[in-house]
Structure formats: C-alpha cells, structure tokens
Amino acid sequence: MNSLIGTYECKVDAKGRLMLPAALKKQLAPELQNGFVLKRAVFQECLELYPMQEWNVLMQKVNKLNRFKKKNNDFIRRFTAGVKIVEVDANGRLLIPKDLVAFASITKDIVMSSAVNIVEIWDKTKYEKAIDDAAVDFADLAEEVMGQDEEYDSIS
C-alpha cells in the first residue's frame, strides 16, 4: 500500500458514525472491501485505523513474540485491548464503537490524520493541542529521527 496523505476535519454523529472524506476514501479504495481494524493508539489519546492488509503485517510481527514471557504477554493484551474490525458502509460511513469513542474523548468534531500507512482519528481539540505541544520540540525531534541517516553520512 502507498503512503496515505492528508489531514481532514470531519464530524461524528450521535451514533459515532463518521463520513470518510472523499479524498481519503479515494486513497483507501483498494482497501474498502477488506475492511479495517480500529484500535486505541499506544502513545496518544486517539484511535488508529489500519487497513486490514497493514494490520495483518503488524500481527505477523506480534505473533513472533514469545507469549511465555510475561512482558510480551502483557504487551499483546494491552496492544490489542479494544481492537475492533470495522467496515465502511454503502454510504461511506465508518462506525466508531462507543468504548473507542470514550477512550479518545471524541466529541462532534474530529480530525482524521494520515500517519504513513494508517489513519489517526482524533478529537479535534486534542489533536490541535498535541500538534501545538509538539511544535516546540519538533525541530530537535526531526533532527534526531531523520538527521541520523547512515546512507547520507557515508557519502560525505
């Protein structure tokens, strides 16, 4: 799957349904028939929407963990807590289960933000705060994460 692109502001109805933005739906078109996995994010108070193919790749890595090691077993339990299979309906809507709405403190206004091969779903207020909080340290983070490229270091 190619990398997803874009950040989209959307609304969730009282039942927890959101209409996929047209541009995002177009990018996800090849994945629509296979469904998605929706789960709690590990590091943030948001949700992660995995196309089924991406979820299966991730689960292959998780399945290699030795479940007879307590920390691995604890990780698997927590990582998969609240995981749901979801589908986009004929009207282009996705239903967010109530427990995941509560986890991410989702109200009416949300942001769907691409994160390479998945989509993060945020309450709009929490998303804006996370972006604002991260802005201060982003230059240092960018240098640390992306500035240590061995490929470029070996050229100079």
PDB file of C-alpha atoms in Angstrom:
ATOM      1  CA  MET A   1       0.000   0.000   0.000  1.00  0.00           C
ATOM      2  CA  ASN A   2       1.204   3.504  -0.764  1.00  0.00           C
ATOM      3  CA  SER A   3       1.537   6.106   1.963  1.00  0.00           C
ATOM      4  CA  LEU A   4      -1.664   7.918   2.836  1.00  0.00           C
ATOM      5  CA  ILE A   5      -1.702  11.709   2.545  1.00  0.00           C
ATOM      6  CA  GLY A   6      -3.767  14.368   4.244  1.00  0.00           C
ATOM      7  CA  THR A   7      -5.405  15.732   7.342  1.00  0.00           C
ATOM      8  CA  TYR A   8      -9.187  16.075   7.294  1.00  0.00           C
ATOM      9  CA  GLU A   9     -11.667  17.699   9.645  1.00  0.00           C
ATOM     10  CA  CYS A  10     -14.904  15.741   9.993  1.00  0.00           C
ATOM     11  CA  LYS A  11     -17.942  15.400  12.190  1.00  0.00           C
ATOM     12  CA  VAL A  12     -19.189  12.381  14.102  1.00  0.00           C
ATOM     13  CA  ASP A  13     -22.923  11.914  14.592  1.00  0.00           C
ATOM     14  CA  ALA A  14     -24.603  10.923  17.866  1.00  0.00           C
ATOM     15  CA  LYS A  15     -24.265   7.218  16.988  1.00  0.00           C
ATOM     16  CA  GLY A  16     -20.494   7.502  16.448  1.00  0.00           C
ATOM     17  CA  ARG A  17     -20.615   7.408  12.650  1.00  0.00           C
ATOM     18  CA  LEU A  18     -18.269   9.479  10.543  1.00  0.00           C
ATOM     19  CA  MET A  19     -18.358  10.105   6.826  1.00  0.00           C
ATOM     20  CA  LEU A  20     -14.986   9.328   5.256  1.00  0.00           C
ATOM     21  CA  PRO A  21     -13.684  12.400   3.418  1.00  0.00           C
ATOM     22  CA  ALA A  22     -13.802  11.860  -0.357  1.00  0.00           C
ATOM     23  CA  ALA A  23     -10.039  12.324  -0.821  1.00  0.00           C
ATOM     24  CA  LEU A  24      -9.246   9.795   1.917  1.00  0.00           C
ATOM     25  CA  LYS A  25     -11.884   7.355   0.673  1.00  0.00           C
ATOM     26  CA  LYS A  26     -10.301   7.505  -2.787  1.00  0.00           C
ATOM     27  CA  GLN A  27      -6.863   6.667  -1.331  1.00  0.00           C
ATOM     28  CA  LEU A  28      -8.348   3.788   0.654  1.00  0.00           C
ATOM     29  CA  ALA A  29     -10.495   2.490  -2.243  1.00  0.00           C
ATOM     30  CA  PRO A  30      -8.437  -0.690  -2.773  1.00  0.00           C
ATOM     31  CA  GLU A  31      -8.805  -1.482   0.938  1.00  0.00           C
ATOM     32  CA  LEU A  32     -12.546  -0.789   1.349  1.00  0.00           C
ATOM     33  CA  GLN A  33     -13.672  -4.332   0.523  1.00  0.00           C
ATOM     34  CA  ASN A  34     -11.266  -5.918   3.038  1.00  0.00           C
ATOM     35  CA  GLY A  35     -12.320  -3.781   5.989  1.00  0.00           C
ATOM     36  CA  PHE A  36     -10.269  -2.132   8.692  1.00  0.00           C
ATOM     37  CA  VAL A  37      -9.111  -2.574  12.248  1.00  0.00           C
ATOM     38  CA  LEU A  38      -9.736   0.273  14.672  1.00  0.00           C
ATOM     39  CA  LYS A  39      -7.757   0.395  17.911  1.00  0.00           C
ATOM     40  CA  ARG A  40      -6.520   2.588  20.714  1.00  0.00           C
ATOM     41  CA  ALA A  41      -3.246   4.347  19.989  1.00  0.00           C
ATOM     42  CA  VAL A  42      -0.282   3.346  22.135  1.00  0.00           C
ATOM     43  CA  PHE A  43       1.229   6.771  22.805  1.00  0.00           C
ATOM     44  CA  GLN A  44      -1.646   9.222  22.336  1.00  0.00           C
ATOM     45  CA  GLU A  45      -5.298   9.573  23.288  1.00  0.00           C
ATOM     46  CA  CYS A  46      -6.506   8.890  19.748  1.00  0.00           C
ATOM     47  CA  LEU A  47      -7.543   5.965  17.578  1.00  0.00           C
ATOM     48  CA  GLU A  48      -5.676   4.214  14.799  1.00  0.00           C
ATOM     49  CA  LEU A  49      -7.420   2.930  11.689  1.00  0.00           C
ATOM     50  CA  TYR A  50      -5.484   0.130   9.983  1.00  0.00           C
ATOM     51  CA  PRO A  51      -6.368  -1.196   6.556  1.00  0.00           C
ATOM     52  CA  MET A  52      -6.726  -4.969   7.063  1.00  0.00           C
ATOM     53  CA  GLN A  53      -3.615  -5.682   4.976  1.00  0.00           C
ATOM     54  CA  GLU A  54      -1.499  -3.383   7.186  1.00  0.00           C
ATOM     55  CA  TRP A  55      -2.983  -4.922  10.339  1.00  0.00           C
ATOM     56  CA  ASN A  56      -2.095  -8.408   9.138  1.00  0.00           C
ATOM     57  CA  VAL A  57       1.532  -7.359   8.527  1.00  0.00           C
ATOM     58  CA  LEU A  58       1.698  -5.929  12.050  1.00  0.00           C
ATOM     59  CA  MET A  59       0.125  -9.046  13.556  1.00  0.00           C
ATOM     60  CA  GLN A  60       2.760 -11.221  11.872  1.00  0.00           C
ATOM     61  CA  LYS A  61       5.368  -9.318  13.926  1.00  0.00           C
ATOM     62  CA  VAL A  62       3.328  -9.536  17.119  1.00  0.00           C
ATOM     63  CA  ASN A  63       2.745 -13.267  16.610  1.00  0.00           C
ATOM     64  CA  LYS A  64       6.509 -13.845  16.708  1.00  0.00           C
ATOM     65  CA  LEU A  65       6.651 -12.691  20.339  1.00  0.00           C
ATOM     66  CA  ASN A  66       7.164 -15.445  22.900  1.00  0.00           C
ATOM     67  CA  ARG A  67       3.936 -15.479  24.920  1.00  0.00           C
ATOM     68  CA  PHE A  68       5.687 -17.355  27.737  1.00  0.00           C
ATOM     69  CA  LYS A  69       7.492 -14.121  28.602  1.00  0.00           C
ATOM     70  CA  LYS A  70       5.242 -12.093  30.859  1.00  0.00           C
ATOM     71  CA  LYS A  71       6.176  -8.713  29.363  1.00  0.00           C
ATOM     72  CA  ASN A  72       5.350  -9.987  25.875  1.00  0.00           C
ATOM     73  CA  ASN A  73       2.027 -11.384  27.040  1.00  0.00           C
ATOM     74  CA  ASP A  74       1.211  -8.123  28.856  1.00  0.00           C
ATOM     75  CA  PHE A  75       2.157  -6.123  25.761  1.00  0.00           C
ATOM     76  CA  ILE A  76      -0.061  -8.215  23.485  1.00  0.00           C
ATOM     77  CA  ARG A  77      -3.020  -7.897  25.855  1.00  0.00           C
ATOM     78  CA  ARG A  78      -2.686  -4.138  26.143  1.00  0.00           C
ATOM     79  CA  PHE A  79      -1.883  -3.602  22.466  1.00  0.00           C
ATOM     80  CA  THR A  80      -4.977  -5.492  21.343  1.00  0.00           C
ATOM     81  CA  ALA A  81      -7.306  -4.086  24.031  1.00  0.00           C
ATOM     82  CA  GLY A  82     -10.391  -2.607  22.413  1.00  0.00           C
ATOM     83  CA  VAL A  83      -9.451  -3.745  18.890  1.00  0.00           C
ATOM     84  CA  LYS A  84     -12.453  -3.820  16.560  1.00  0.00           C
ATOM     85  CA  ILE A  85     -12.988  -4.838  12.948  1.00  0.00           C
ATOM     86  CA  VAL A  86     -14.900  -2.067  11.194  1.00  0.00           C
ATOM     87  CA  GLU A  87     -16.229  -1.589   7.696  1.00  0.00           C
ATOM     88  CA  VAL A  88     -17.196   1.393   5.628  1.00  0.00           C
ATOM     89  CA  ASP A  89     -20.924   1.151   4.837  1.00  0.00           C
ATOM     90  CA  ALA A  90     -22.570   1.767   1.451  1.00  0.00           C
ATOM     91  CA  ASN A  91     -22.921   5.468   2.332  1.00  0.00           C
ATOM     92  CA  GLY A  92     -19.180   5.854   3.021  1.00  0.00           C
ATOM     93  CA  ARG A  93     -19.588   5.941   6.802  1.00  0.00           C
ATOM     94  CA  LEU A  94     -17.490   4.294   9.458  1.00  0.00           C
ATOM     95  CA  LEU A  95     -18.952   3.442  12.869  1.00  0.00           C
ATOM     96  CA  ILE A  96     -16.679   4.113  15.844  1.00  0.00           C
ATOM     97  CA  PRO A  97     -17.687   1.813  18.719  1.00  0.00           C
ATOM     98  CA  LYS A  98     -18.719   3.564  21.943  1.00  0.00           C
ATOM     99  CA  ASP A  99     -15.783   2.253  24.012  1.00  0.00           C
ATOM    100  CA  LEU A 100     -13.318   3.696  21.488  1.00  0.00           C
ATOM    101  CA  VAL A 101     -15.237   6.990  21.331  1.00  0.00           C
ATOM    102  CA  ALA A 102     -14.841   7.172  25.116  1.00  0.00           C
ATOM    103  CA  PHE A 103     -11.128   6.243  25.039  1.00  0.00           C
ATOM    104  CA  ALA A 104     -10.301   9.031  22.563  1.00  0.00           C
ATOM    105  CA  SER A 105     -12.726  11.523  24.191  1.00  0.00           C
ATOM    106  CA  ILE A 106     -14.298  12.042  20.785  1.00  0.00           C
ATOM    107  CA  THR A 107     -16.968  14.684  20.609  1.00  0.00           C
ATOM    108  CA  LYS A 108     -18.628  16.004  17.461  1.00  0.00           C
ATOM    109  CA  ASP A 109     -15.587  17.490  15.702  1.00  0.00           C
ATOM    110  CA  ILE A 110     -12.740  15.172  14.784  1.00  0.00           C
ATOM    111  CA  VAL A 111      -9.560  15.147  12.738  1.00  0.00           C
ATOM    112  CA  MET A 112      -8.512  12.230  10.553  1.00  0.00           C
ATOM    113  CA  SER A 113      -4.776  12.462  10.008  1.00  0.00           C
ATOM    114  CA  SER A 114      -2.696  10.203   7.795  1.00  0.00           C
ATOM    115  CA  ALA A 115       0.248   8.561   9.535  1.00  0.00           C
ATOM    116  CA  VAL A 116       2.096   6.854   6.678  1.00  0.00           C
ATOM    117  CA  ASN A 117       0.107   3.606   6.299  1.00  0.00           C
ATOM    118  CA  ILE A 118      -2.666   4.172   8.862  1.00  0.00           C
ATOM    119  CA  VAL A 119      -5.084   6.947   9.786  1.00  0.00           C
ATOM    120  CA  GLU A 120      -5.226   8.518  13.230  1.00  0.00           C
ATOM    121  CA  ILE A 121      -8.650   9.644  14.431  1.00  0.00           C
ATOM    122  CA  TRP A 122      -8.565  12.454  16.993  1.00  0.00           C
ATOM    123  CA  ASP A 123     -10.988  14.634  18.831  1.00  0.00           C
ATOM    124  CA  LYS A 124     -10.272  17.991  17.150  1.00  0.00           C
ATOM    125  CA  THR A 125      -9.367  19.818  20.378  1.00  0.00           C
ATOM    126  CA  LYS A 126      -6.967  17.065  21.468  1.00  0.00           C
ATOM    127  CA  TYR A 127      -5.371  16.970  18.002  1.00  0.00           C
ATOM    128  CA  GLU A 128      -4.724  20.706  17.987  1.00  0.00           C
ATOM    129  CA  LYS A 129      -3.243  20.530  21.488  1.00  0.00           C
ATOM    130  CA  ALA A 130      -0.989  17.588  20.533  1.00  0.00           C
ATOM    131  CA  ILE A 131       0.261  19.475  17.460  1.00  0.00           C
ATOM    132  CA  ASP A 132       0.819  22.681  19.452  1.00  0.00           C
ATOM    133  CA  ASP A 133       2.637  20.810  22.245  1.00  0.00           C
ATOM    134  CA  ALA A 134       4.860  19.019  19.745  1.00  0.00           C
ATOM    135  CA  ALA A 135       5.671  22.139  17.714  1.00  0.00           C
ATOM    136  CA  VAL A 136       8.143  23.426  20.288  1.00  0.00           C
ATOM    137  CA  ASP A 137      10.305  20.301  20.170  1.00  0.00           C
ATOM    138  CA  PHE A 138       9.710  19.316  16.536  1.00  0.00           C
ATOM    139  CA  ALA A 139      12.968  20.726  15.154  1.00  0.00           C
ATOM    140  CA  ASP A 140      15.016  18.751  17.685  1.00  0.00           C
ATOM    141  CA  LEU A 141      12.900  15.637  17.103  1.00  0.00           C
ATOM    142  CA  ALA A 142      13.223  15.937  13.315  1.00  0.00           C
ATOM    143  CA  GLU A 143      17.000  16.232  13.581  1.00  0.00           C
ATOM    144  CA  GLU A 144      17.248  13.273  15.954  1.00  0.00           C
ATOM    145  CA  VAL A 145      14.947  10.980  13.960  1.00  0.00           C
ATOM    146  CA  MET A 146      15.720  11.990  10.374  1.00  0.00           C
ATOM    147  CA  GLY A 147      19.176  13.584  10.692  1.00  0.00           C
ATOM    148  CA  GLN A 148      20.971  10.349  11.555  1.00  0.00           C
ATOM    149  CA  ASP A 149      20.773   8.767   8.115  1.00  0.00           C
ATOM    150  CA  GLU A 150      23.705   6.406   7.611  1.00  0.00           C
ATOM    151  CA  GLU A 151      23.169   6.481   3.848  1.00  0.00           C
ATOM    152  CA  TYR A 152      23.960  10.198   3.713  1.00  0.00           C
ATOM    153  CA  ASP A 153      26.677  10.020   6.387  1.00  0.00           C
ATOM    154  CA  SER A 154      28.670   7.525   4.297  1.00  0.00           C
ATOM    155  CA  ILE A 155      28.624   9.842   1.261  1.00  0.00           C
ATOM    156  CA  SER A 156      30.339  12.756   2.981  1.00  0.00           C
TER     157      SER A 156
END
